[in-house]
Coordinates of C-alpha atoms in Angstrom, one line a residue:
M1 CA 0.0 0.0 0.0
R2 CA 1.4 3.4 -1.0
L3 CA 1.5 6.0 1.7
R4 CA 0.3 9.4 0.5
A5 CA 2.0 12.6 1.4
P6 CA -0.1 15.3 3.3
W7 CA 0.0 17.6 0.3
E8 CA -1.5 14.9 -1.9
R9 CA -4.5 14.7 0.4
F10 CA -4.7 18.5 0.3
Y11 CA -4.9 18.7 -3.5
E12 CA -7.5 15.9 -3.6
K13 CA -9.8 17.9 -1.3
I14 CA -12.5 19.7 -3.3
T15 CA -13.9 23.0 -2.0
T16 CA -17.3 24.0 -3.5
P17 CA -17.8 27.7 -4.4
F18 CA -20.2 28.0 -1.4
E19 CA -17.5 26.6 1.0
A20 CA -15.0 29.0 -0.5
F21 CA -17.4 31.9 0.0
L22 CA -17.9 30.9 3.7
K23 CA -14.1 30.8 4.2
A24 CA -13.7 34.2 2.5
Q25 CA -16.4 35.7 4.7
T26 CA -14.9 34.2 7.8
A27 CA -11.5 35.7 6.9
T28 CA -13.2 39.0 6.3
G29 CA -14.9 38.9 9.7
I30 CA -11.6 38.3 11.5
V31 CA -9.6 40.9 9.7
L32 CA -12.5 43.4 10.0
A33 CA -12.6 42.9 13.7
V34 CA -8.9 43.5 14.0
F35 CA -8.8 46.7 12.0
T36 CA -11.9 48.0 13.8
V37 CA -10.1 47.7 17.1
I38 CA -7.0 49.4 15.5
A39 CA -9.2 52.3 14.3
L40 CA -10.7 52.7 17.7
I41 CA -7.3 52.6 19.4
L42 CA -5.9 55.2 17.0
A43 CA -9.0 57.5 17.4
N44 CA -8.6 57.4 21.2
S45 CA -4.9 57.7 21.4
P46 CA -2.4 60.7 21.5
V47 CA -2.0 60.4 17.7
S48 CA -5.8 60.7 17.1
E49 CA -5.3 64.2 15.5
Y50 CA -2.8 62.7 13.0
Y51 CA -5.1 59.7 12.4
F52 CA -8.1 61.9 11.4
H53 CA -5.9 64.4 9.4
F54 CA -4.3 61.5 7.4
F55 CA -7.6 60.2 6.1
H56 CA -8.9 63.7 5.3
S57 CA -5.8 64.8 3.3
K58 CA -6.7 65.4 -0.3
F59 CA -5.1 64.2 -3.6
G60 CA -6.2 63.5 -7.1
F61 CA -5.6 64.1 -10.8
V62 CA -6.9 66.0 -13.8
F63 CA -7.8 64.4 -17.2
E64 CA -8.9 67.0 -19.7
N65 CA -12.3 68.2 -18.3
F66 CA -12.4 65.6 -15.6
K67 CA -11.0 66.7 -12.2
F68 CA -10.7 64.1 -9.5
S69 CA -9.6 65.5 -6.2
M70 CA -10.9 63.8 -3.0
S71 CA -9.7 63.1 0.5
L72 CA -8.2 59.6 1.1
H73 CA -11.3 58.9 3.1
H74 CA -13.4 59.5 0.0
W75 CA -11.1 57.6 -2.3
I76 CA -11.6 54.6 0.0
N77 CA -15.4 55.0 0.2
D78 CA -16.0 56.0 -3.4
A79 CA -13.3 54.1 -5.3
L80 CA -12.1 51.1 -3.3
M81 CA -15.6 50.3 -2.1
A82 CA -16.7 50.2 -5.8
I83 CA -14.6 47.0 -5.9
F84 CA -16.5 45.7 -2.9
F85 CA -19.8 46.5 -4.5
F86 CA -18.6 44.8 -7.7
L87 CA -18.0 41.7 -5.7
I88 CA -21.5 42.0 -4.1
G89 CA -22.9 42.3 -7.6
L90 CA -21.2 39.1 -8.7
E91 CA -22.4 37.3 -5.6
I92 CA -26.0 38.5 -6.1
K93 CA -25.8 37.4 -9.8
R94 CA -24.4 33.9 -8.9
E95 CA -27.0 33.3 -6.2
I96 CA -29.9 34.3 -8.5
L97 CA -28.6 32.2 -11.5
I98 CA -27.2 29.0 -9.9
G99 CA -27.2 29.6 -6.1
E100 CA -29.8 29.3 -3.3
L101 CA -31.9 32.1 -4.7
S102 CA -32.4 30.2 -8.0
K103 CA -34.6 27.6 -6.1
I104 CA -37.8 29.3 -5.3
K105 CA -38.8 26.7 -2.6
V106 CA -35.5 27.3 -0.7
A107 CA -35.3 31.0 -1.6
I108 CA -38.8 32.1 -0.4
L109 CA -37.9 32.0 3.3
P110 CA -34.7 34.0 3.2
I111 CA -36.2 36.5 0.7
L112 CA -39.2 37.2 3.0
A113 CA -37.0 37.3 6.1
A114 CA -34.6 39.7 4.4
I115 CA -37.5 42.0 3.4
G116 CA -38.8 41.9 7.0
G117 CA -35.3 42.5 8.3
M118 CA -35.1 45.7 6.2
V119 CA -38.6 47.1 6.6
F120 CA -39.0 46.8 10.4
P121 CA -35.6 48.4 11.4
A122 CA -36.3 51.3 8.9
L123 CA -39.8 51.8 10.3
I124 CA -38.6 51.8 14.0
Y125 CA -35.8 54.3 13.2
Y126 CA -38.2 56.5 11.1
M127 CA -40.9 56.6 13.8
I128 CA -38.3 57.7 16.4
N129 CA -36.7 60.4 14.2
K130 CA -39.7 61.5 12.2
G131 CA -39.8 65.2 11.5
T132 CA -36.2 65.8 12.5
P133 CA -33.1 66.3 10.3
A134 CA -32.0 62.8 11.3
E135 CA -34.9 61.0 9.7
I136 CA -32.9 60.6 6.5
G137 CA -30.9 58.0 8.3
W138 CA -33.7 55.4 8.2
G139 CA -31.5 53.2 5.9
I140 CA -28.7 52.8 8.4
P141 CA -30.2 49.9 10.5
M142 CA -31.5 48.0 7.4
A143 CA -28.2 46.3 6.6
T144 CA -26.7 43.0 7.8
D145 CA -22.9 42.5 7.8
I146 CA -22.5 39.1 6.2
A147 CA -18.8 38.7 7.2
F148 CA -19.4 39.1 11.0
A149 CA -22.7 37.1 10.9
I150 CA -21.1 34.1 9.0
S151 CA -18.0 34.2 11.2
A152 CA -20.2 33.8 14.3
L153 CA -21.9 30.7 12.7
V154 CA -18.6 29.2 11.7
L155 CA -17.3 29.5 15.3
L156 CA -20.4 27.5 16.4
G157 CA -19.4 24.6 14.2
N158 CA -21.7 21.6 14.5
K159 CA -24.0 23.4 17.0
V160 CA -26.0 24.7 14.0
P161 CA -27.1 22.8 10.9
K162 CA -25.6 23.6 7.5
S163 CA -29.0 24.7 6.3
L164 CA -28.8 27.8 8.5
F165 CA -25.6 28.8 6.8
T166 CA -27.4 28.7 3.5
F167 CA -30.4 30.6 5.0
L168 CA -28.2 33.4 6.4
V169 CA -26.1 33.7 3.2
A170 CA -29.2 34.0 1.0
L171 CA -30.7 36.5 3.5
A172 CA -27.6 38.6 3.5
I173 CA -27.4 38.6 -0.3
V174 CA -31.0 39.8 -0.6
D175 CA -30.2 42.3 2.1
D176 CA -27.2 43.6 0.1
L177 CA -29.4 43.9 -3.0
G178 CA -31.9 46.0 -0.9
A179 CA -29.0 48.2 0.4
V180 CA -27.8 48.8 -3.2
I181 CA -31.3 49.8 -4.3
V182 CA -31.7 52.1 -1.2
I183 CA -28.4 53.8 -1.9
A184 CA -29.1 54.3 -5.6
L185 CA -32.7 55.7 -5.0
F186 CA -32.5 57.6 -1.7
Y187 CA -28.9 58.5 -1.0
T188 CA -28.1 60.3 -4.2
S189 CA -27.1 64.0 -4.4
E190 CA -28.2 66.4 -7.1
I191 CA -28.2 64.4 -10.4
N192 CA -26.1 65.6 -13.4
F193 CA -28.2 64.0 -16.2
L194 CA -25.4 64.5 -18.8
Y195 CA -23.0 62.3 -16.9
L196 CA -25.8 59.9 -15.9
E197 CA -26.6 59.4 -19.6
L198 CA -22.9 58.9 -20.3
A199 CA -22.8 56.3 -17.5
L200 CA -25.8 54.4 -18.9
M201 CA -24.2 54.5 -22.4
T202 CA -21.0 53.1 -21.0
F203 CA -23.0 50.3 -19.2
F204 CA -24.6 49.4 -22.5
V205 CA -21.1 49.1 -24.0
L206 CA -20.4 46.5 -21.3
V207 CA -23.7 44.7 -22.2
I208 CA -22.7 44.7 -25.9
F209 CA -19.3 43.1 -24.9
N210 CA -21.2 40.4 -23.1
R211 CA -23.5 39.7 -26.1
L212 CA -20.6 39.6 -28.5
G213 CA -19.1 36.9 -26.4
I214 CA -16.0 38.8 -25.2
R215 CA -14.5 36.8 -22.3
A216 CA -11.3 38.7 -21.7
V217 CA -11.3 40.7 -18.4
L218 CA -9.3 43.8 -19.6
P219 CA -12.0 45.4 -21.8
Y220 CA -14.5 45.1 -19.0
F221 CA -12.0 46.6 -16.6
I222 CA -11.3 49.6 -18.8
V223 CA -14.9 50.4 -19.7
G224 CA -15.9 49.7 -16.1
T225 CA -13.5 52.3 -14.8
I226 CA -14.9 54.8 -17.2
L227 CA -18.4 53.9 -16.0
W228 CA -17.2 54.5 -12.4
A229 CA -15.9 58.0 -13.4
F230 CA -19.1 59.0 -15.1
M231 CA -21.2 57.7 -12.2
L232 CA -19.1 59.6 -9.7
K233 CA -19.7 62.8 -11.7
S234 CA -23.5 62.1 -12.2
G235 CA -24.3 62.5 -8.5
I236 CA -25.4 58.9 -8.0
H237 CA -23.0 57.2 -5.6
A238 CA -20.0 55.8 -7.6
T239 CA -20.1 52.4 -5.9
I240 CA -23.3 51.6 -7.9
A241 CA -21.1 51.4 -11.0
G242 CA -19.5 48.3 -9.4
V243 CA -22.9 46.6 -9.2
L244 CA -23.8 47.5 -12.8
A245 CA -20.4 46.4 -14.1
A246 CA -20.9 43.0 -12.3
L247 CA -24.3 42.5 -13.9
A248 CA -22.6 42.8 -17.4
I249 CA -19.9 40.3 -16.7
P250 CA -20.6 37.0 -18.6
S251 CA -21.9 34.1 -16.5
I252 CA -21.9 31.6 -19.4
P253 CA -18.7 29.7 -20.1
Q254 CA -17.0 29.8 -23.5
R255 CA -17.1 26.1 -23.9
N256 CA -19.4 23.4 -22.4
V257 CA -18.3 20.7 -19.9
K258 CA -18.8 17.7 -22.2
F259 CA -16.3 19.3 -24.7
L260 CA -13.9 19.9 -21.8
S261 CA -14.1 16.2 -20.6
K262 CA -13.4 14.8 -24.0
V263 CA -10.5 17.1 -24.8
I264 CA -8.8 16.7 -21.4
N265 CA -9.1 12.9 -21.6
R266 CA -7.3 13.0 -24.9
L267 CA -4.7 15.3 -23.7
L268 CA -4.1 13.3 -20.5
Q269 CA -3.6 10.1 -22.6
R270 CA -1.0 12.0 -24.7
F271 CA 0.6 13.2 -21.4
E272 CA 0.9 9.6 -20.2
R273 CA 2.4 8.4 -23.5
E274 CA 5.1 11.0 -23.1
N275 CA 5.9 9.9 -19.6
N276 CA 9.3 8.2 -20.2
S277 CA 11.5 9.6 -17.4
S278 CA 11.3 11.0 -13.8
H279 CA 11.2 14.5 -15.2
M280 CA 8.5 16.1 -17.3
S281 CA 9.4 16.7 -20.9
D282 CA 8.8 20.0 -22.8
K283 CA 5.9 18.3 -24.6
Q284 CA 4.3 17.3 -21.3
I285 CA 4.6 20.8 -20.0
S286 CA 3.0 22.1 -23.2
I287 CA 0.1 19.6 -22.7
L288 CA -0.5 20.9 -19.2
F289 CA -0.6 24.5 -20.4
K290 CA -3.1 23.3 -23.0
I291 CA -5.3 21.6 -20.4
Q292 CA -5.1 24.8 -18.2
K293 CA -6.3 26.8 -21.2
Y294 CA -9.3 24.6 -21.8
I295 CA -10.2 24.6 -18.1
D296 CA -10.1 28.4 -18.1
S297 CA -12.5 28.4 -21.1
V298 CA -15.1 26.4 -19.1
I299 CA -15.1 28.6 -16.0
P300 CA -17.4 31.6 -16.5
P301 CA -15.7 35.0 -16.2
A302 CA -18.1 36.1 -13.4
E303 CA -17.2 33.0 -11.3
K304 CA -13.5 33.5 -12.1
L305 CA -13.5 37.2 -11.0
E306 CA -15.5 36.4 -7.9
H307 CA -12.9 33.8 -6.9
I308 CA -10.0 36.2 -7.7
L309 CA -11.5 39.2 -5.8
Q310 CA -12.7 37.5 -2.6
M311 CA -9.3 37.6 -0.8
P312 CA -8.2 41.1 -2.0
V313 CA -11.5 42.5 -0.9
S314 CA -11.4 40.6 2.4
L315 CA -7.8 41.5 3.2
I316 CA -7.3 44.9 1.7
V317 CA -10.6 46.8 0.7
I318 CA -12.7 46.0 3.8
P319 CA -9.9 46.5 6.4
L320 CA -9.0 49.9 4.8
F321 CA -12.7 50.8 5.0
A322 CA -12.8 49.9 8.7
L323 CA -9.6 51.7 9.4
A324 CA -10.9 54.9 7.7
N325 CA -14.4 54.8 9.0
A326 CA -14.6 52.9 12.3
G327 CA -12.5 55.4 14.3
V328 CA -14.9 56.9 16.9
V329 CA -13.8 58.9 19.9
I330 CA -15.1 57.1 23.0
S331 CA -15.7 58.8 26.3
S332 CA -18.1 58.4 29.2
E333 CA -20.1 61.4 27.8
S334 CA -20.3 59.9 24.3
I335 CA -21.4 56.5 25.7
M336 CA -24.1 58.1 27.8
S337 CA -25.3 60.2 24.9
V338 CA -25.9 57.0 22.9
F339 CA -28.9 56.3 25.1
S340 CA -30.2 59.9 25.1
N341 CA -30.4 60.9 21.5
N342 CA -32.8 59.8 18.9
V343 CA -30.3 58.9 16.2
S344 CA -28.5 56.4 18.4
L345 CA -31.8 55.0 19.8
G346 CA -33.2 54.6 16.3
I347 CA -30.2 52.6 15.2
I348 CA -29.9 50.4 18.3
L349 CA -33.6 49.6 18.4
G350 CA -33.6 49.1 14.6
L351 CA -30.7 46.6 14.6
V352 CA -31.5 44.8 17.9
V353 CA -35.3 44.8 17.9
G354 CA -36.3 45.6 14.3
K355 CA -34.0 42.9 12.8
V356 CA -35.3 40.2 15.1
V357 CA -38.9 41.1 14.6
G358 CA -38.4 41.4 10.9
I359 CA -36.3 38.3 10.3
F360 CA -37.8 35.9 12.9
G361 CA -41.3 37.3 13.0
V362 CA -41.8 37.3 9.2
S363 CA -40.2 33.8 9.0
F364 CA -42.4 32.5 11.8
V365 CA -45.6 33.7 10.1
A366 CA -44.5 32.5 6.7
I367 CA -43.8 29.0 8.1
K368 CA -47.0 28.8 10.1
L369 CA -49.0 29.8 7.0
R370 CA -47.0 27.2 5.0
V371 CA -45.7 29.7 2.6
A372 CA -42.3 28.5 3.5
S373 CA -40.7 25.8 5.6
L374 CA -38.0 25.7 8.3
P375 CA -34.4 25.2 7.0
K376 CA -33.7 21.4 7.2
G377 CA -32.7 20.2 10.6
S378 CA -33.2 23.5 12.3
S379 CA -35.6 24.8 15.0
F380 CA -37.5 28.0 15.6
S381 CA -35.1 28.6 18.6
Q382 CA -32.1 28.5 16.2
L383 CA -33.9 30.7 13.7
F384 CA -34.4 33.2 16.6
G385 CA -30.6 33.2 17.3
V386 CA -29.8 33.7 13.6
A387 CA -32.2 36.6 13.5
F388 CA -30.1 38.3 16.2
L389 CA -26.9 37.7 14.1
G390 CA -28.8 39.5 11.4
G391 CA -28.6 42.6 13.7
I392 CA -24.9 42.9 13.1
G393 CA -25.0 45.8 10.7
F394 CA -21.4 47.0 10.5
T395 CA -19.9 47.6 7.1
M396 CA -23.0 48.6 5.1
S397 CA -24.5 50.5 8.0
I398 CA -21.4 52.7 8.5
F399 CA -21.3 53.2 4.7
I400 CA -24.9 54.4 4.6
T401 CA -24.2 56.6 7.7
E402 CA -21.5 58.5 5.7
L403 CA -24.0 59.1 2.9
A404 CA -27.0 60.0 5.1
F405 CA -25.2 62.5 7.4
Y406 CA -22.6 63.7 5.0
G407 CA -20.7 66.6 6.6
N408 CA -22.5 66.4 10.0
M409 CA -19.7 64.9 12.1
E410 CA -21.8 64.9 15.3
M411 CA -24.5 62.8 13.8
I412 CA -22.0 60.5 12.1
S413 CA -20.2 59.9 15.4
Q414 CA -23.5 59.2 17.2
A415 CA -24.6 56.8 14.5
K416 CA -21.2 54.9 14.4
M417 CA -21.2 54.5 18.2
A418 CA -24.7 53.1 18.0
I419 CA -23.8 50.7 15.2
L420 CA -20.8 49.4 17.1
L421 CA -22.7 48.9 20.3
A422 CA -25.8 47.4 18.7
S423 CA -23.7 45.1 16.4
L424 CA -21.6 43.9 19.4
F425 CA -24.7 43.2 21.5
A426 CA -26.6 41.5 18.6
G427 CA -23.6 39.4 17.7
L428 CA -22.8 38.3 21.3
F429 CA -26.4 37.5 22.2
G430 CA -27.0 35.6 18.9
F431 CA -23.8 33.6 19.4
L432 CA -24.5 32.8 23.1
W433 CA -28.1 31.9 22.3
L434 CA -27.1 29.5 19.6
R435 CA -24.3 28.1 21.7
F436 CA -26.0 27.5 25.0
V437 CA -29.7 27.8 24.7
T438 CA -30.8 26.1 21.4
K439 CA -31.0 22.5 20.6
K440 CA -30.8 20.9 17.2
G441 CA -34.1 20.7 15.2

């Protein structure tokens, strides 16, 4: 019997796209937590003045009639986060075409739960802040941070069934789609219709690339960058360009799987015939490159880009966003003010109460009315715990805060403090509930 080396077992292990997605989100959650703590330490240290000044220092460039001059903070939120939204667009597209949202029987529960989890938090916030300048922030508690929520489930291991992972991922994807729509429709400054028309024309160029069967990434990158520039100038938030560009990326492979199987079998037979020594010949190496080329032709560009971007977004884009946006000055006064102003109360009650009522309440009613069914192997108690994890509204909530209260540093600080506290409570309560209270369904 031949003993196998550890690396042979490693290469035989197959990771599905869903498993890879979970691992990427877990990595994002860990790194995001680390950089959030770093931002809070810097904001409350003797170097806090330099920390805030650094991210508000301006730089840019001029290209004919286009002038781009923004602070580093805005470059991160408007440019780097466009890559994050591009990845969100790819994830939404995958889930709708081939993922959990493509199966209506499985998708109906997370879709209804996500809608409830957006509507109830927004309503709670709006009722508390109605008629005040702060009412525009109703979109802040609508979002669920998929990275932190998934990380909490991963830490629970076998305590929760795999079906709840699927439920939470599908819910968060629908939630992200809702956030994108809300940003595009309600958090848009004065619209410049000339640049908006140019942006739409550029988007149609990307669609034409798709219809013509262009599979190379470079043309999409060049035109996508132009789309981002036009969108930035149009008044609609530039990150929406990332979602539009993602929708235009081809999801159909260049060649079918049957063709790939036949060709690779023939090439592997040729590879074996050339195997005359302990070292690979030049011809064998050429055959391997040929196999790689055919494999690449079967992987859809959208899937390929999602796979490539997951780690850079997780380890660079999101940490930089946290570093630039999570820094809040914490004092006894600021903590006490969280519970005495309507902005903070609206966000905390929205994320902690609204999310649970929306996600669990709507799911409970849908299941009882037999519109949907419980995720396989789960219980209502577990669904209640997952609803609390849905109240972790970090990345997207902070992003919407910056849009809703643009220029009002007092409201932004109040909102960020509330998001941090509410997300921490929701995450800890949901984790502890699932770990110690619930039983398997």
